[in-house]
């Protein structure tokens, strides 16, 4: 297969990675496998997990060194350690732009998959549709625009293909002043994929099918489930299918709508099914809330962990800063100390401050002088440009040279053969130690004893707490000497010495006799092992026979005694066995009796607890029934009052309308009659009658109205005090009623607290 390499030239932006090259195995040349930040820029670069994403980020940071060297102008040409010629600092320029996301792209996929699962289980949840800025139909997203129609017909239908609209780009004319055509910043030499087209296919293949008329297969109800959106089916999908089957079976059992006699039954069944669906919906909501609560707990936990990590990072950074400041301060102090010591040493060599002439002979004879080893602080750098003399060897500085050098070396160099040493034989064939080994062992013991004696530490004498008197030893008496004046005295001295020898010999004889008496038995035992005389042998034989006879008699006596003891022991054993058997049975019976009694007590206690629980549940049920009855009564009362008020409003409105119509008709009729009479009187009235009518109207309307207002004001002033007294009485009575209701409520709560269920009483007792 031919090798094709994809090379893309770097862009003009300095923030993007420099080079990208992908090469098949067997390629030659120094090319990079990929760019450092492909995992962020390249949409086709996919990592399997978040761990691989983090590893790629670490490798990118290691490859792209952000350490920068800044020269120090004061010591730019120094080669000393304490006078570095440059400083290292961490470049704050990030090669990745701020708008690029550094998170792993798989998190979005996981989040999207979780939302799809939620949309499948929760029908009310609406999944947001993905909208691509550039669908790229003819490019990487081409496979997404093919689908097979879902139509229940037997004829074959071709694929639905959605073509992308042609994008026309405006032609940009070259400037007239340009001498050369523009050069593209990137061009593709060739591409080749490492995967087959079949591996790109993500959704499984669905074969074509034909649906017969008047038949709806159950499998077609699952057509909404697709790969990744319900398929492969999990527990939620299986439960959904089972619920759909149960609902279809329930719909089959419903009475027909045309049957009016079964209408009430159909309504009850539909109400029961609706309640069941609402209960299931509530369970689903509770599960969803629990899942959300768990997710919230995990997020809170992760937030706390991240906050702790940030705090630890801040503390570590602060500690590192303080340590660096401390080390810099110590280095400065040490440098100052060295400078001061050097100055003091220089002043000490020339205390009087006299000027000395240079001794050239001494400088050249001393190899530690400035001639052979000049100080760099004086401006002399003897090793300057020393890298020019470094030997650069192809076999040592390049990887290919090292491989070639390794291949040229013999096998025993790269694979050393180590022969284990043979153990030193210290024994002979007969199993005895050799003389040299014995001598080495003795010398080792002597050497160890000498080292122990040499390394032995004398224990220090304990300090005296009190003063003690030190005994002075008495002086030894001098040895007396005898000065002899004649031969007689010398003979006497020799006789005395001889007498002393005799006494000392006698003392030694007595000591030997006492030792023989003490060890007489051992001496006799030694004599029996040697050849004895005939008489002694006969005597020993007779003693032996007597001893054997005594031994036989003793053995017979011991045998009789043992038989008697065995018989007695057997009797005692049978008696003890019967007694122990009886006692063990009694013990087992007593234990069983106690165990049965304990079981009975536990059963009785369990029965009491269950009775208490049952009574508590019964009371709770009765209380709940009373509450439900009261609620039902109140609801019915509200409904009745509502209906009554509604009917009263209708009747009153009807009466008012009817009365209003009748009154309007009567008033119109009366007004017509009065108008006729008034018109007739107006035609017959004189000037004097008109003035009398006006005066009568004034007297009948204005004067009574003024008198009425005056009386009303007088009554209002008279009733003001009574109204104030009534207000005070009403407000006081209302406050008393409120306090009384509050006290009654507290008493009811106390009664409800004291009226606990027997189950709670038993639990409190336990």
Coordinates of C-alpha atoms in Angstrom, one line a residue, residues 15-17 22 34-47 52-54 56-58 60-61 64 94-106 108:
X15 CA -1.2 31.4 19.0
X16 CA -2.0 28.3 16.9
X17 CA 0.1 25.2 17.0
X22 CA 0.4 12.5 10.2
X34 CA 0.4 15.6 15.6
X35 CA 0.3 19.2 16.8
X36 CA 0.5 19.8 20.6
X37 CA -3.0 21.4 20.8
X38 CA -4.9 19.2 18.3
X39 CA -7.1 17.9 21.2
X40 CA -8.5 21.5 21.5
X41 CA -8.5 22.8 17.9
X42 CA -9.1 19.8 15.7
X43 CA -12.8 18.7 15.7
X44 CA -11.8 15.3 14.3
X45 CA -9.2 14.6 17.1
X46 CA -11.1 12.5 19.6
X47 CA -9.8 11.1 22.9
X52 CA -6.5 10.9 28.0
X53 CA -7.6 14.6 27.6
X54 CA -5.7 15.5 30.8
X56 CA -2.7 15.3 26.2
X57 CA -2.8 18.6 28.0
X58 CA 0.2 17.7 30.2
X60 CA 1.4 19.8 25.3
X61 CA 2.6 21.8 28.3
X64 CA 6.0 23.7 24.7
X94 CA -0.7 31.4 27.2
X95 CA -0.4 29.8 23.7
X96 CA -4.1 28.9 23.7
X97 CA -6.5 31.8 23.3
X98 CA -8.9 32.6 26.1
X99 CA -12.0 31.9 24.0
X100 CA -11.0 28.3 23.4
X101 CA -12.6 25.8 25.8
X102 CA -10.2 23.5 27.6
X103 CA -12.8 21.1 29.0
X104 CA -13.2 17.6 27.6
X105 CA -15.7 17.4 24.8
X106 CA -17.1 14.1 26.1
X108 CA -21.2 17.5 26.5

